[in-house]
C-alpha cells in the first residue's frame, strides 16, 4: 500500500470503513455460496477446500463481531448512551451468528467427498439462514451506527486499525 493510500485510509471515516468491511464480508459469503453450489453440482472445490474457504469466512466474520463487542461498542456506549439498547441487540445478533457459523462449520466438516442430495439441501439451508440473518444484521447496524461512527474521532483506531475494521487482502 502506498503512502497516499495509507494516509487516505487513516482519514476515511469509521462508518465508511465499517461499510467497506460489510461489503467485503458479503462478497466472501457470496463466494462461499457459489463454491457450495459448485460442490453440490459436482464441479467445484473438493470438500476439504470448501471447508478451508468456510473457515476463512467464519474467522473473518467472528473477528469482526468480536472486535465490535470488545472495542467499538464500549466506546460507542460511553459516548452515545442512548444507543445501549441497539448495541445489546447487535450483540445478541452476534451470538446467533456465531451459533450459525458453528453449525455450518460442523456440517462442512462432515461433507462427503461426493455430494449427496440430502447433505446438499441441509448445507444450502444453513447458508441461506446465515446469509439472511447476516444481511439483516448488517443493514440494521449500518442504519443505526453509520452516522455515529462517522461523527467519532478515536485516535487509537486511527493509529492501529481495530479488528472490526480490518479487511484481509488475501
Short mmCIF file of C-alpha atoms in Angstrom, two decimals:
data_model
loop_
_atom_site.label_atom_id
_atom_site.label_comp_id
_atom_site.label_asym_id
_atom_site.label_seq_id
_atom_site.Cartn_x
_atom_site.Cartn_y
_atom_site.Cartn_z
CA UNK A 1 0.00 0.00 0.00
CA UNK A 2 1.45 3.36 -0.99
CA UNK A 3 1.96 6.31 1.30
CA UNK A 4 -1.05 8.11 -0.22
CA UNK A 5 -3.31 5.06 0.27
CA UNK A 6 -2.29 4.69 3.89
CA UNK A 7 -2.95 8.39 4.57
CA UNK A 8 -6.32 8.23 2.80
CA UNK A 9 -7.26 5.15 4.82
CA UNK A 10 -6.45 6.93 8.08
CA UNK A 11 -8.69 9.84 7.06
CA UNK A 12 -11.63 7.69 5.97
CA UNK A 13 -14.46 7.93 8.46
CA UNK A 14 -15.13 4.92 10.65
CA UNK A 15 -18.70 4.49 9.36
CA UNK A 16 -17.41 4.32 5.81
CA UNK A 17 -14.75 1.81 6.87
CA UNK A 18 -17.50 -0.29 8.50
CA UNK A 19 -19.45 -0.30 5.22
CA UNK A 20 -16.31 -1.44 3.39
CA UNK A 21 -15.87 -4.33 5.82
CA UNK A 22 -19.53 -5.31 5.44
CA UNK A 23 -19.22 -5.26 1.64
CA UNK A 24 -16.12 -7.44 1.86
CA UNK A 25 -17.85 -9.92 4.19
CA UNK A 26 -20.91 -10.04 1.92
CA UNK A 27 -18.62 -10.82 -1.03
CA UNK A 28 -16.88 -13.56 0.96
CA UNK A 29 -20.25 -15.13 1.77
CA UNK A 30 -21.34 -14.92 -1.87
CA UNK A 31 -18.11 -16.68 -2.89
CA UNK A 32 -18.75 -19.38 -0.29
CA UNK A 33 -22.31 -19.83 -1.55
CA UNK A 34 -21.01 -20.14 -5.14
CA UNK A 35 -18.43 -22.73 -4.05
CA UNK A 36 -21.11 -24.71 -2.21
CA UNK A 37 -23.36 -24.62 -5.28
CA UNK A 38 -20.45 -25.84 -7.44
CA UNK A 39 -19.66 -28.62 -4.95
CA UNK A 40 -23.30 -29.72 -4.92
CA UNK A 41 -23.31 -29.74 -8.74
CA UNK A 42 -20.20 -31.93 -8.65
CA UNK A 43 -17.99 -29.42 -10.40
CA UNK A 44 -16.39 -27.41 -7.66
CA UNK A 45 -13.81 -27.43 -4.93
CA UNK A 46 -13.08 -30.67 -3.11
CA UNK A 47 -14.80 -30.82 0.28
CA UNK A 48 -11.54 -30.08 2.16
CA UNK A 49 -11.02 -26.85 0.14
CA UNK A 50 -14.63 -25.89 0.71
CA UNK A 51 -14.10 -26.34 4.46
CA UNK A 52 -10.98 -24.14 4.28
CA UNK A 53 -12.92 -21.45 2.42
CA UNK A 54 -15.67 -21.62 5.04
CA UNK A 55 -13.14 -21.40 7.85
CA UNK A 56 -11.66 -18.26 6.28
CA UNK A 57 -15.08 -16.59 6.05
CA UNK A 58 -16.16 -17.74 9.52
CA UNK A 59 -12.92 -16.48 11.07
CA UNK A 60 -13.26 -13.08 9.38
CA UNK A 61 -16.88 -12.63 10.46
CA UNK A 62 -16.13 -13.75 14.03
CA UNK A 63 -13.10 -11.43 14.24
CA UNK A 64 -15.25 -8.53 13.04
CA UNK A 65 -18.01 -9.16 15.58
CA UNK A 66 -15.64 -9.86 18.46
CA UNK A 67 -13.86 -6.59 17.67
CA UNK A 68 -17.15 -4.72 17.70
CA UNK A 69 -18.20 -6.28 21.01
CA UNK A 70 -14.86 -5.66 22.74
CA UNK A 71 -13.60 -2.45 21.11
CA UNK A 72 -16.25 -0.48 19.27
CA UNK A 73 -19.42 -0.98 21.27
CA UNK A 74 -17.97 0.07 24.66
CA UNK A 75 -16.67 3.32 23.13
CA UNK A 76 -19.98 3.98 21.37
CA UNK A 77 -21.96 3.19 24.56
CA UNK A 78 -19.84 5.63 26.53
CA UNK A 79 -20.25 8.46 24.03
CA UNK A 80 -23.84 7.68 22.97
CA UNK A 81 -25.64 6.09 25.96
CA UNK A 82 -28.95 6.28 24.08
CA UNK A 83 -27.62 3.52 21.78
CA UNK A 84 -27.04 0.95 24.54
CA UNK A 85 -30.23 -0.95 23.65
CA UNK A 86 -29.21 -1.05 19.97
CA UNK A 87 -25.75 -2.30 20.93
CA UNK A 88 -27.31 -5.02 23.09
CA UNK A 89 -29.47 -6.12 20.15
CA UNK A 90 -26.41 -6.23 17.91
CA UNK A 91 -24.54 -8.37 20.47
CA UNK A 92 -27.50 -10.77 20.51
CA UNK A 93 -27.25 -11.00 16.72
CA UNK A 94 -23.52 -11.72 17.05
CA UNK A 95 -24.27 -14.65 19.36
CA UNK A 96 -26.87 -16.01 16.95
CA UNK A 97 -24.48 -15.64 14.00
CA UNK A 98 -21.71 -17.41 15.95
CA UNK A 99 -24.09 -20.29 16.60
CA UNK A 100 -24.99 -20.47 12.90
CA UNK A 101 -21.32 -20.30 11.89
CA UNK A 102 -20.54 -23.23 14.18
CA UNK A 103 -23.42 -25.26 12.72
CA UNK A 104 -22.22 -24.54 9.20
CA UNK A 105 -18.63 -25.46 10.02
CA UNK A 106 -19.80 -28.72 11.61
CA UNK A 107 -21.88 -29.54 8.53
CA UNK A 108 -18.97 -28.84 6.22
CA UNK A 109 -16.65 -30.93 8.40
CA UNK A 110 -18.99 -33.87 7.70
CA UNK A 111 -19.18 -33.33 3.94
CA UNK A 112 -18.70 -36.48 1.92
CA UNK A 113 -16.16 -36.41 -0.91
CA UNK A 114 -19.04 -36.79 -3.37
CA UNK A 115 -22.11 -34.63 -2.76
CA UNK A 116 -25.41 -36.27 -1.95
CA UNK A 117 -28.82 -34.56 -2.25
CA UNK A 118 -29.67 -34.72 1.45
CA UNK A 119 -26.39 -33.17 2.60
CA UNK A 120 -26.55 -30.58 -0.16
CA UNK A 121 -30.05 -29.45 0.88
CA UNK A 122 -29.04 -29.18 4.53
CA UNK A 123 -25.90 -27.16 3.75
CA UNK A 124 -27.81 -24.82 1.45
CA UNK A 125 -30.46 -24.23 4.15
CA UNK A 126 -27.78 -23.37 6.70
CA UNK A 127 -26.02 -20.95 4.35
CA UNK A 128 -29.33 -19.30 3.45
CA UNK A 129 -30.21 -18.88 7.14
CA UNK A 130 -26.77 -17.45 7.88
CA UNK A 131 -26.98 -15.11 4.90
CA UNK A 132 -30.45 -13.83 5.82
CA UNK A 133 -29.52 -13.06 9.41
CA UNK A 134 -26.15 -11.57 8.47
CA UNK A 135 -27.72 -9.29 5.84
CA UNK A 136 -30.46 -8.12 8.22
CA UNK A 137 -27.89 -7.55 10.95
CA UNK A 138 -25.60 -5.53 8.67
CA UNK A 139 -28.46 -3.36 7.38
CA UNK A 140 -29.66 -2.62 10.92
CA UNK A 141 -26.13 -1.93 12.16
CA UNK A 142 -25.38 0.37 9.23
CA UNK A 143 -28.66 2.24 9.74
CA UNK A 144 -28.06 2.74 13.46
CA UNK A 145 -24.28 3.26 13.61
CA UNK A 146 -23.08 4.69 10.29
CA UNK A 147 -23.57 8.37 11.16
CA UNK A 148 -22.47 7.82 14.77
CA UNK A 149 -19.21 6.22 13.66
CA UNK A 150 -18.66 8.93 11.05
CA UNK A 151 -19.00 11.57 13.77
CA UNK A 152 -16.42 9.92 16.01
CA UNK A 153 -12.71 10.53 16.18
CA UNK A 154 -10.90 7.81 18.10
CA UNK A 155 -7.14 8.36 17.76
CA UNK A 156 -6.33 4.79 18.87
CA UNK A 157 -8.44 3.43 15.98
CA UNK A 158 -6.58 5.65 13.53
CA UNK A 159 -3.16 4.63 14.84
CA UNK A 160 -3.90 0.90 14.99
CA UNK A 161 -6.84 -0.19 12.87
CA UNK A 162 -9.11 -2.21 15.18
CA UNK A 163 -10.12 -5.74 14.23
CA UNK A 164 -13.73 -4.78 13.50
CA UNK A 165 -12.46 -2.54 10.67
CA UNK A 166 -9.91 -4.98 9.21
CA UNK A 167 -10.12 -6.44 5.74
CA UNK A 168 -7.78 -9.25 4.71
CA UNK A 169 -6.37 -8.52 1.30
CA UNK A 170 -5.65 -12.21 0.61
#
